[in-house]
Short mmCIF file of C-alpha atoms in Angstrom, two decimals:
data_model
loop_
_atom_site.label_atom_id
_atom_site.label_comp_id
_atom_site.label_asym_id
_atom_site.label_seq_id
_atom_site.Cartn_x
_atom_site.Cartn_y
_atom_site.Cartn_z
CA MET A 51 4.97 -14.71 24.14
CA ASN A 52 8.20 -16.20 23.86
CA ARG A 53 11.52 -15.89 24.89
CA VAL A 54 12.95 -13.51 22.79
CA ASP A 55 9.97 -11.22 23.98
CA GLU A 56 10.00 -12.36 27.19
CA VAL A 57 13.59 -11.37 28.31
CA THR A 58 12.78 -8.23 26.17
CA ALA A 59 10.28 -7.33 27.97
CA ALA A 60 12.38 -7.79 31.83
CA LYS A 61 14.28 -5.43 30.55
CA THR A 62 11.96 -2.39 29.50
CA PRO A 63 10.67 -2.74 32.88
CA GLN A 64 7.46 -0.56 32.92
CA PRO A 65 8.10 2.49 35.93
CA ILE A 66 7.89 2.91 39.62
CA LYS A 67 6.55 5.85 39.77
CA THR A 68 5.04 8.75 37.62
CA SER A 69 7.04 11.76 36.67
CA TRP A 70 4.18 14.30 37.43
CA LEU A 71 6.56 17.04 36.31
CA GLN A 72 6.80 16.01 32.78
CA LEU A 73 3.13 15.18 32.10
CA GLY A 74 2.44 19.20 33.57
CA ILE A 75 4.77 20.86 31.02
CA VAL A 76 3.43 18.08 28.55
CA CYS A 77 -0.16 19.50 29.38
CA MET A 78 1.00 23.11 28.88
CA ALA A 79 2.63 23.08 25.51
CA GLN A 80 -0.76 20.35 24.50
CA LEU A 81 -2.96 23.31 25.94
CA VAL A 82 -1.06 25.64 23.96
CA ILE A 83 -0.62 24.68 20.74
CA TRP A 84 -4.72 23.25 20.94
CA THR A 85 -5.32 26.82 21.50
CA GLY A 86 -3.10 28.13 18.44
CA PHE A 87 -4.41 25.03 15.92
CA SER A 88 -7.69 25.28 17.23
CA GLY A 89 -7.84 28.99 16.47
CA ILE A 90 -6.83 28.35 12.52
CA LEU A 91 -8.77 25.52 11.94
CA PRO A 92 -12.55 27.31 12.01
CA TYR A 93 -11.54 30.15 9.72
CA LEU A 94 -9.53 28.83 7.00
CA PRO A 95 -11.60 26.97 4.63
CA ILE A 96 -13.62 31.47 4.80
CA PHE A 97 -10.11 32.23 4.28
CA LEU A 98 -9.72 29.80 1.28
CA GLN A 99 -13.28 30.63 -0.17
CA GLU A 100 -12.79 35.10 0.62
CA GLU A 101 -9.65 35.09 -0.41
CA GLY A 102 -7.89 32.43 -2.31
CA HIS A 103 -11.51 32.31 -4.15
CA SER A 104 -11.51 28.68 -4.02
CA SER A 105 -14.73 26.15 -4.38
CA VAL A 106 -15.94 24.14 -1.89
CA ILE A 107 -14.87 21.15 -3.27
CA MET A 108 -11.60 22.16 -3.68
CA ILE A 109 -11.61 23.06 0.26
CA GLY A 110 -12.90 19.46 0.78
CA PHE A 111 -9.59 18.53 -0.92
CA ILE A 112 -7.36 20.65 1.27
CA SER A 113 -9.16 19.57 4.43
CA ALA A 114 -8.65 16.30 3.11
CA ALA A 115 -4.46 16.52 3.54
CA PHE A 116 -4.51 16.64 6.59
CA TYR A 117 -6.07 13.47 7.10
CA VAL A 118 -3.53 12.67 4.22
CA GLY A 119 -0.62 13.55 5.93
CA ALA A 120 -1.90 11.84 9.30
CA LEU A 121 -2.29 8.48 8.18
CA ILE A 122 1.01 8.42 6.41
CA PHE A 123 3.55 9.41 8.72
CA SER A 124 1.62 7.96 12.37
CA SER A 125 3.15 4.48 11.94
CA PRO A 126 6.38 5.43 10.69
CA PHE A 127 6.72 8.23 13.59
CA GLY A 128 5.68 5.57 16.08
CA TRP A 129 8.55 3.53 15.02
CA LEU A 130 11.04 5.22 14.62
CA SER A 131 9.81 6.62 18.73
CA ASP A 132 10.53 3.55 19.53
CA LEU A 133 13.50 3.60 18.21
CA VAL A 134 15.34 6.97 18.70
CA GLY A 135 13.13 7.98 21.64
CA ARG A 136 10.06 10.08 22.33
CA LYS A 137 11.99 13.32 22.73
CA PRO A 138 13.55 14.19 18.60
CA MET A 139 9.82 12.70 17.52
CA MET A 140 7.61 15.57 19.37
CA ILE A 141 9.62 18.31 18.78
CA GLY A 142 9.86 17.45 15.05
CA GLY A 143 5.68 17.18 15.51
CA LEU A 144 5.54 20.92 16.79
CA GLY A 145 7.97 21.84 14.82
CA LEU A 146 6.50 21.15 11.90
CA MET A 147 3.22 22.82 13.19
CA ALA A 148 4.76 26.14 13.35
CA VAL A 149 6.08 25.60 9.88
CA ALA A 150 2.87 24.86 8.55
CA CYS A 151 1.14 28.44 9.97
CA PHE A 152 4.08 30.47 8.98
CA LEU A 153 3.26 28.64 5.38
CA PHE A 154 -0.77 29.36 5.58
CA THR A 155 0.64 33.49 4.99
CA ARG A 156 2.57 33.24 2.15
CA THR A 157 0.05 32.87 -0.20
CA VAL A 158 -3.56 32.07 -1.04
CA ASP A 159 -2.93 30.19 -4.18
CA PRO A 160 -5.01 27.45 -2.17
CA ARG A 161 -2.90 24.48 -4.63
CA TRP A 162 -0.52 25.47 -2.51
CA PHE A 163 -2.46 24.38 0.29
CA LEU A 164 -2.54 20.36 0.09
CA LEU A 165 1.17 21.14 0.38
CA PHE A 166 0.50 22.72 3.53
CA ARG A 167 -1.96 20.91 5.24
CA VAL A 168 -0.12 17.33 4.39
CA VAL A 169 2.59 18.63 6.47
CA GLU A 170 0.37 20.05 8.98
CA GLY A 171 -0.51 15.86 9.27
CA MET A 172 2.85 15.41 8.96
CA SER A 173 2.59 17.76 12.36
CA ALA A 174 -0.59 16.13 13.82
CA ALA A 175 1.16 12.05 13.66
CA ALA A 176 3.40 12.98 16.32
CA GLY A 177 0.54 12.31 18.69
CA GLY A 178 0.43 9.18 19.39
CA VAL A 179 3.76 9.31 19.73
CA MET A 180 2.74 12.01 22.74
CA PHE A 181 0.54 9.41 23.85
CA ALA A 182 3.49 6.71 23.75
CA PHE A 183 5.57 9.85 26.05
CA VAL A 184 2.83 9.93 28.10
CA ALA A 185 2.83 5.54 29.30
CA ASP A 186 6.92 6.08 29.82
CA ILE A 187 6.64 8.83 32.46
CA THR A 188 3.64 7.05 34.41
CA ALA A 189 3.05 4.14 36.57
CA PRO A 190 0.75 1.68 35.38
CA SER A 191 -1.76 2.89 38.03
CA HIS A 192 -1.65 6.55 37.04
CA ARG A 193 -1.48 5.52 33.79
CA SER A 194 -5.14 6.97 32.45
CA ARG A 195 -5.53 9.31 35.11
CA GLY A 196 -1.95 11.24 32.80
CA LEU A 197 -3.78 10.45 29.71
CA GLY A 198 -6.44 11.50 30.59
CA MET A 199 -5.20 15.04 31.87
CA VAL A 200 -3.67 15.05 28.47
CA MET A 201 -6.65 15.16 27.10
CA SER A 202 -8.23 17.92 29.23
CA ALA A 203 -5.52 20.07 28.57
CA GLN A 204 -6.72 20.54 24.12
CA PHE A 205 -9.94 19.74 24.99
CA GLY A 206 -9.32 23.28 26.78
CA GLY A 207 -7.30 24.12 24.08
CA ALA A 208 -10.02 23.04 21.19
CA ILE A 209 -12.14 25.61 23.39
CA LEU A 210 -10.17 28.37 23.55
CA GLY A 211 -8.71 28.39 20.43
CA PRO A 212 -11.28 29.32 18.57
CA ALA A 213 -12.71 32.50 20.89
CA LEU A 214 -9.25 34.27 20.76
CA GLY A 215 -8.92 33.42 16.68
CA ALA A 216 -12.24 35.85 16.12
CA THR A 217 -10.55 38.56 18.35
CA LEU A 218 -7.44 38.11 16.46
CA TYR A 219 -9.13 38.21 13.35
CA HIS A 220 -11.25 41.81 14.55
CA ALA A 221 -7.55 42.80 16.11
CA GLY A 222 -6.17 42.44 12.51
CA GLY A 223 -8.55 44.60 10.66
CA GLY A 224 -10.50 41.55 9.00
CA GLY A 225 -10.21 40.74 5.99
CA ARG A 226 -7.06 38.78 4.79
CA ALA A 227 -4.53 40.45 7.96
CA GLY A 228 -7.01 39.34 9.72
CA PHE A 229 -7.07 35.76 9.38
CA TYR A 230 -2.96 36.44 8.70
CA ALA A 231 -3.11 36.96 12.28
CA ILE A 232 -4.54 34.22 13.29
CA PHE A 233 -1.63 32.23 10.74
CA TYR A 234 1.19 33.99 12.53
CA PHE A 235 -0.16 33.83 15.87
CA GLY A 236 -0.06 30.12 15.86
CA ALA A 237 3.02 30.01 13.67
CA ALA A 238 4.22 31.65 16.96
CA VAL A 239 3.00 30.02 19.66
CA ALA A 240 4.14 27.21 17.86
CA ALA A 241 7.85 27.91 17.85
CA LEU A 242 7.64 28.56 20.98
CA THR A 243 6.39 25.31 22.38
CA THR A 244 8.59 23.37 20.65
CA ILE A 245 11.35 25.73 21.89
CA VAL A 246 10.28 25.55 25.18
CA MET A 247 9.52 20.81 25.11
CA ALA A 248 13.13 21.56 23.30
CA PHE A 249 14.85 22.54 26.80
CA LEU A 250 12.33 20.97 29.38
CA ILE A 251 10.83 17.69 28.04
CA ARG A 252 13.46 14.30 28.74
CA GLU A 253 13.60 11.77 26.50
CA PRO A 254 11.86 8.76 29.90
CA VAL A 255 14.39 6.28 31.41
CA ALA A 256 12.80 3.52 29.16
CA THR A 257 13.89 4.65 25.76
CA ARG A 258 17.24 3.96 27.11
CA GLN A 259 15.87 0.65 28.47
CA ARG A 260 14.39 -0.29 25.20
CA GLN A 261 17.69 0.22 23.29
CA ALA A 262 19.92 -1.61 25.63
CA ALA A 263 17.50 -4.50 25.09
CA ARG A 264 17.42 -4.11 21.66
CA THR A 265 21.59 -5.03 21.48
CA GLY A 266 22.24 -8.05 20.34
CA ARG A 267 20.53 -9.97 17.72
CA GLU A 268 19.42 -13.06 20.58
CA SER A 269 17.46 -10.14 22.09
CA ARG A 270 15.83 -8.04 19.23
CA PRO A 271 12.21 -8.60 19.11
CA SER A 272 9.41 -9.41 17.99
CA TYR A 273 7.53 -7.32 15.16
CA ARG A 274 4.43 -10.27 15.55
CA ALA A 275 3.91 -8.84 19.10
CA VAL A 276 2.40 -6.25 17.53
CA LEU A 277 0.03 -8.25 15.94
CA LYS A 278 -2.88 -9.95 17.75
CA PRO A 279 -5.98 -9.42 17.74
CA ALA A 280 -6.23 -7.27 21.13
CA ILE A 281 -4.31 -4.62 18.78
CA ALA A 282 -6.50 -5.19 16.02
CA GLY A 283 -9.82 -4.46 17.80
CA PHE A 284 -8.34 -1.64 18.95
CA LEU A 285 -7.48 -0.56 15.74
CA ILE A 286 -11.75 -1.93 14.89
CA VAL A 287 -12.81 0.81 17.86
CA SER A 288 -10.58 3.64 16.47
CA PHE A 289 -11.54 3.92 12.22
CA SER A 290 -15.19 3.08 13.10
CA LEU A 291 -16.01 6.52 15.88
CA ASN A 292 -13.16 8.75 13.71
CA PHE A 293 -15.27 7.65 10.59
CA ALA A 294 -18.81 9.70 12.15
CA PHE A 295 -16.66 12.21 13.95
CA GLY A 296 -15.59 12.74 10.57
CA GLY A 297 -18.27 12.74 8.98
CA LEU A 298 -19.92 14.80 11.81
CA GLU A 299 -17.17 17.28 11.38
CA VAL A 300 -18.66 17.69 7.78
CA VAL A 301 -22.37 17.83 8.24
CA TRP A 302 -23.24 18.69 11.30
CA SER A 303 -23.21 22.79 11.26
CA LEU A 304 -24.68 22.72 7.23
CA TRP A 305 -27.38 20.13 8.61
CA LEU A 306 -28.16 23.31 11.85
CA ASN A 307 -28.28 25.80 8.96
CA HIS A 308 -30.77 23.44 6.98
CA LEU A 309 -33.30 23.62 10.56
CA GLY A 310 -32.87 27.13 10.68
CA VAL A 311 -30.58 26.92 13.96
CA SER A 312 -28.79 31.10 14.03
CA MET A 313 -25.11 30.58 13.30
CA THR A 314 -24.14 31.72 17.24
CA MET A 315 -26.83 28.45 18.52
CA ILE A 316 -24.40 26.35 16.46
CA SER A 317 -21.11 27.55 18.26
CA VAL A 318 -23.43 26.71 21.64
CA VAL A 319 -24.17 23.20 20.26
CA TRP A 320 -20.31 22.56 19.27
CA ILE A 321 -18.90 24.01 22.56
CA ALA A 322 -21.50 22.01 24.32
CA MET A 323 -20.50 19.02 23.07
CA GLY A 324 -16.95 19.82 23.53
CA VAL A 325 -16.83 21.56 26.97
CA PRO A 326 -17.09 18.08 29.70
CA MET A 327 -14.70 16.31 27.04
CA MET A 328 -12.72 18.87 29.48
CA LEU A 329 -13.54 16.39 32.72
CA SER A 330 -11.55 13.50 30.86
CA PHE A 331 -8.55 14.30 33.85
CA ALA A 332 -10.76 13.53 36.43
CA THR A 333 -12.24 9.94 34.58
CA GLY A 334 -8.56 9.22 33.44
CA ILE A 335 -8.42 8.30 37.75
CA LEU A 336 -11.47 6.13 37.45
CA ALA A 337 -9.99 3.99 34.11
CA ASP A 338 -7.07 3.87 36.92
CA ARG A 339 -9.64 2.38 39.72
CA TYR A 340 -11.89 0.63 37.52
CA SER A 341 -12.88 -1.26 35.15
CA ARG A 342 -11.01 0.32 31.76
CA PHE A 343 -13.25 -2.80 29.42
CA ALA A 344 -16.59 -1.39 30.68
CA LEU A 345 -15.61 2.76 31.00
CA MET A 346 -13.80 2.54 27.33
CA PHE A 347 -17.53 0.58 26.14
CA ALA A 348 -20.36 2.45 28.35
CA GLY A 349 -19.23 6.09 27.62
CA TYR A 350 -18.18 4.83 23.36
CA THR A 351 -21.69 3.11 23.14
CA VAL A 352 -23.62 6.22 24.65
CA ALA A 353 -21.80 8.48 22.49
CA ALA A 354 -22.45 6.79 19.23
CA LEU A 355 -26.56 6.40 20.48
CA THR A 356 -25.37 10.00 20.81
CA PHE A 357 -25.16 10.07 15.96
CA VAL A 358 -28.32 8.20 16.58
CA VAL A 359 -29.87 11.08 17.98
CA PHE A 360 -28.57 13.88 16.00
CA GLY A 361 -29.54 11.89 12.74
CA LEU A 362 -33.50 11.19 14.10
CA THR A 363 -34.51 14.68 15.56
CA LYS A 364 -35.17 17.76 14.56
CA SER A 365 -35.03 19.65 18.62
CA LEU A 366 -32.38 21.94 19.02
CA ALA A 367 -33.01 22.58 23.21
CA LEU A 368 -32.63 18.65 22.48
CA TYR A 369 -29.48 19.09 20.59
CA LEU A 370 -27.65 20.95 23.17
CA GLY A 371 -28.96 18.02 25.97
CA VAL A 372 -27.94 15.30 24.09
CA GLY A 373 -24.70 17.40 22.96
CA VAL A 374 -23.87 17.61 26.42
CA VAL A 375 -24.10 13.73 26.92
CA GLN A 376 -21.57 12.56 23.86
CA GLY A 377 -19.35 14.86 25.38
CA LEU A 378 -19.48 13.55 28.81
CA ALA A 379 -19.08 9.72 27.42
CA PHE A 380 -16.58 10.33 25.56
CA ALA A 381 -14.86 11.33 28.45
CA PHE A 382 -15.75 8.54 30.42
CA ALA A 383 -14.48 6.79 27.74
CA SER A 384 -11.08 8.58 25.83
CA PRO A 385 -8.89 7.51 28.76
CA ALA A 386 -9.79 4.38 29.85
CA LYS A 387 -9.83 4.11 26.13
CA GLN A 388 -5.81 4.91 26.12
CA GLY A 389 -4.81 3.52 29.23
CA PHE A 390 -6.34 0.32 28.01
CA LEU A 391 -4.40 0.17 25.14
CA ILE A 392 -1.56 0.97 26.06
CA GLN A 393 -2.37 -2.15 28.95
CA VAL A 394 -2.47 -4.81 26.14
CA SER A 395 0.30 -3.46 24.07
CA PRO A 396 4.08 -5.40 24.53
CA LEU A 397 6.53 -2.69 25.94
CA GLU A 398 8.90 -2.63 23.64
CA TRP A 399 6.44 -1.49 21.08
CA ILE A 400 3.97 1.05 23.09
CA GLY A 401 5.09 4.16 20.49
CA THR A 402 4.73 1.54 16.81
CA VAL A 403 1.15 0.56 18.18
CA GLN A 404 0.31 4.15 19.05
CA GLY A 405 0.97 5.22 15.78
CA LEU A 406 -0.74 2.25 14.11
CA ASP A 407 -3.53 3.47 16.48
CA THR A 408 -3.86 7.54 15.00
CA THR A 409 -3.12 5.80 11.74
CA SER A 410 -6.77 4.08 12.12
CA MET A 411 -7.95 6.90 13.83
CA TRP A 412 -7.33 8.96 10.54
CA VAL A 413 -7.72 6.54 7.91
CA GLY A 414 -11.78 6.47 9.81
CA GLY A 415 -11.69 10.41 9.35
CA LEU A 416 -10.23 10.85 6.18
CA VAL A 417 -13.40 8.50 5.22
CA GLY A 418 -15.64 10.01 6.35
CA THR A 419 -15.25 12.85 5.70
CA LEU A 420 -15.11 11.74 2.17
CA VAL A 421 -18.24 9.37 2.04
CA VAL A 422 -20.69 10.82 4.34
CA PRO A 423 -21.14 14.09 2.63
CA VAL A 424 -22.42 12.53 -0.77
CA ILE A 425 -24.82 10.23 1.84
CA TYR A 426 -25.88 13.25 2.78
CA ALA A 427 -26.44 14.64 -0.52
CA ALA A 428 -28.95 12.84 -1.22
CA ILE A 429 -30.67 11.22 2.63
CA SER A 430 -29.64 14.63 4.34
CA GLY A 431 -29.14 14.55 8.37
CA TYR A 432 -30.34 10.95 8.49
CA VAL A 433 -26.73 10.41 7.70
CA ILE A 434 -25.82 11.14 11.03
CA ALA A 435 -27.38 8.63 12.70
CA LEU A 436 -26.14 6.16 9.93
CA CYS A 437 -22.92 7.50 11.72
CA GLY A 438 -23.45 6.71 14.72
CA ALA A 439 -24.49 2.55 13.48
CA VAL A 440 -21.27 2.32 11.55
CA ALA A 441 -19.65 2.78 15.43
CA LEU A 442 -21.72 1.03 17.07
CA ALA A 443 -20.85 -1.75 14.11
CA GLY A 444 -16.86 -1.60 15.11
CA LEU A 445 -17.75 -1.46 18.90
CA ALA A 446 -19.98 -4.49 18.39
CA ILE A 447 -17.35 -6.48 16.25
CA ALA A 448 -13.97 -5.83 18.82
CA ALA A 449 -15.74 -6.25 21.75
CA PRO A 450 -15.30 -9.85 22.09
CA VAL A 451 -11.72 -10.08 20.98
CA LEU A 452 -11.38 -6.95 23.74
CA TRP A 453 -13.52 -8.37 26.74
CA ARG A 454 -11.17 -11.66 26.80
CA ALA A 455 -7.89 -9.37 26.69
CA ARG A 456 -9.48 -7.06 29.11
CA SER A 457 -7.14 -8.60 31.87
CA THR A 458 -3.68 -8.42 30.60
CA GLY A 459 -1.38 -6.63 32.26
CA ALA A 460 -3.72 -4.94 34.24
CA PRO A 461 -2.21 -3.10 36.63
CA ALA A 462 -2.72 -3.50 40.19
CA ARG A 463 -5.39 -2.32 42.12
CA SER A 464 -3.90 -0.39 46.07
CA VAL A 465 -3.85 2.97 47.72
CA THR A 466 -0.91 4.88 45.83
CA THR A 467 2.74 4.49 48.01
CA PRO A 468 5.54 7.98 48.29
CA GLN A 469 7.34 6.38 46.30
CA GLU A 470 4.88 6.29 43.40
CA GLN A 471 3.98 9.69 44.35
CA ALA A 472 7.90 10.46 43.46
CA ILE A 473 8.23 13.26 40.96
CA GLY A 474 10.97 11.96 38.83
#
């Protein structure tokens, strides 16, 4: 770190206490918004096929449009949040989600949905800003715990949403009206969350400190601080893991259906994978007390191996058991990864780094959704094992770099003080 960066870092200290109230508001907002988003996700392809008479290829392009919007805007949104603040970008992202869901009810022409999904992807691009906000309001010794709480809320919404979507569909009378009931619900909860967040969320003190630190040319931080090997290692991990998940998202249900698994049991398999991820709030505590590197790589390695098992076996009972293991592995790894990434990030560029990481994630998911179905047509379910191999390769490439960075900015493992427990 050069002298300019040292001066800037000194003027942007990390918070000494955690704002549990603000963190709780963010968790509630994420639970609600993910419930609305996940309520739409399983039914949008069916709506496009039945009401919009879309081809499977067109539905694939519409799915990819979401990733395009997310990856284009993730880095700019993260950079802007470092300059103008976290709150405007978070509120803007939620507002875009409400607009996108409402637009779903305006037409059944699938060509318009290419644009609507780009807008929805733009809203998802603000997700990295939300993690940067959590970093700004949590003490280093509570950071992974806070990130884990947010992830648990997200996964809770992801599980609740599809069940609620089915209820809304039948309550709306089925058909186009039933689909519109789901879309209106998604738009309403997104709009309500936007309003609530606008009134209750406060801009972190760290924003003013960053802006003050950048006053004057001599104290302007170097962007080169972002371009370091440790952060590149995280980008590799995000790309490879989300390549695997992007591919699994497209072909997993198709493969289970090919094996003769009923629609009900396909849902059960997905739930078995998702429910353990709600334990992220508890595993975040472990990540604050023990090695984030070890938890991250142990968890992600186990998760990658579950892809290999999925692709090389054909047992429903095994799928259920391994699905639970995969969910637990991600619950252990994800809070540790987010906390570790913030730990090695320059304080004045946390939002930018989160944007880069989110961009890498969306790029991996986009490539996976486009490439894996093509390979699936040639080798069927074995491609899922290939997804696991890609994830393992990414972890192997990044491990040496992140091992060397594991002690960078590591928080002290000390007993929590009354000051740290205070609500900001």
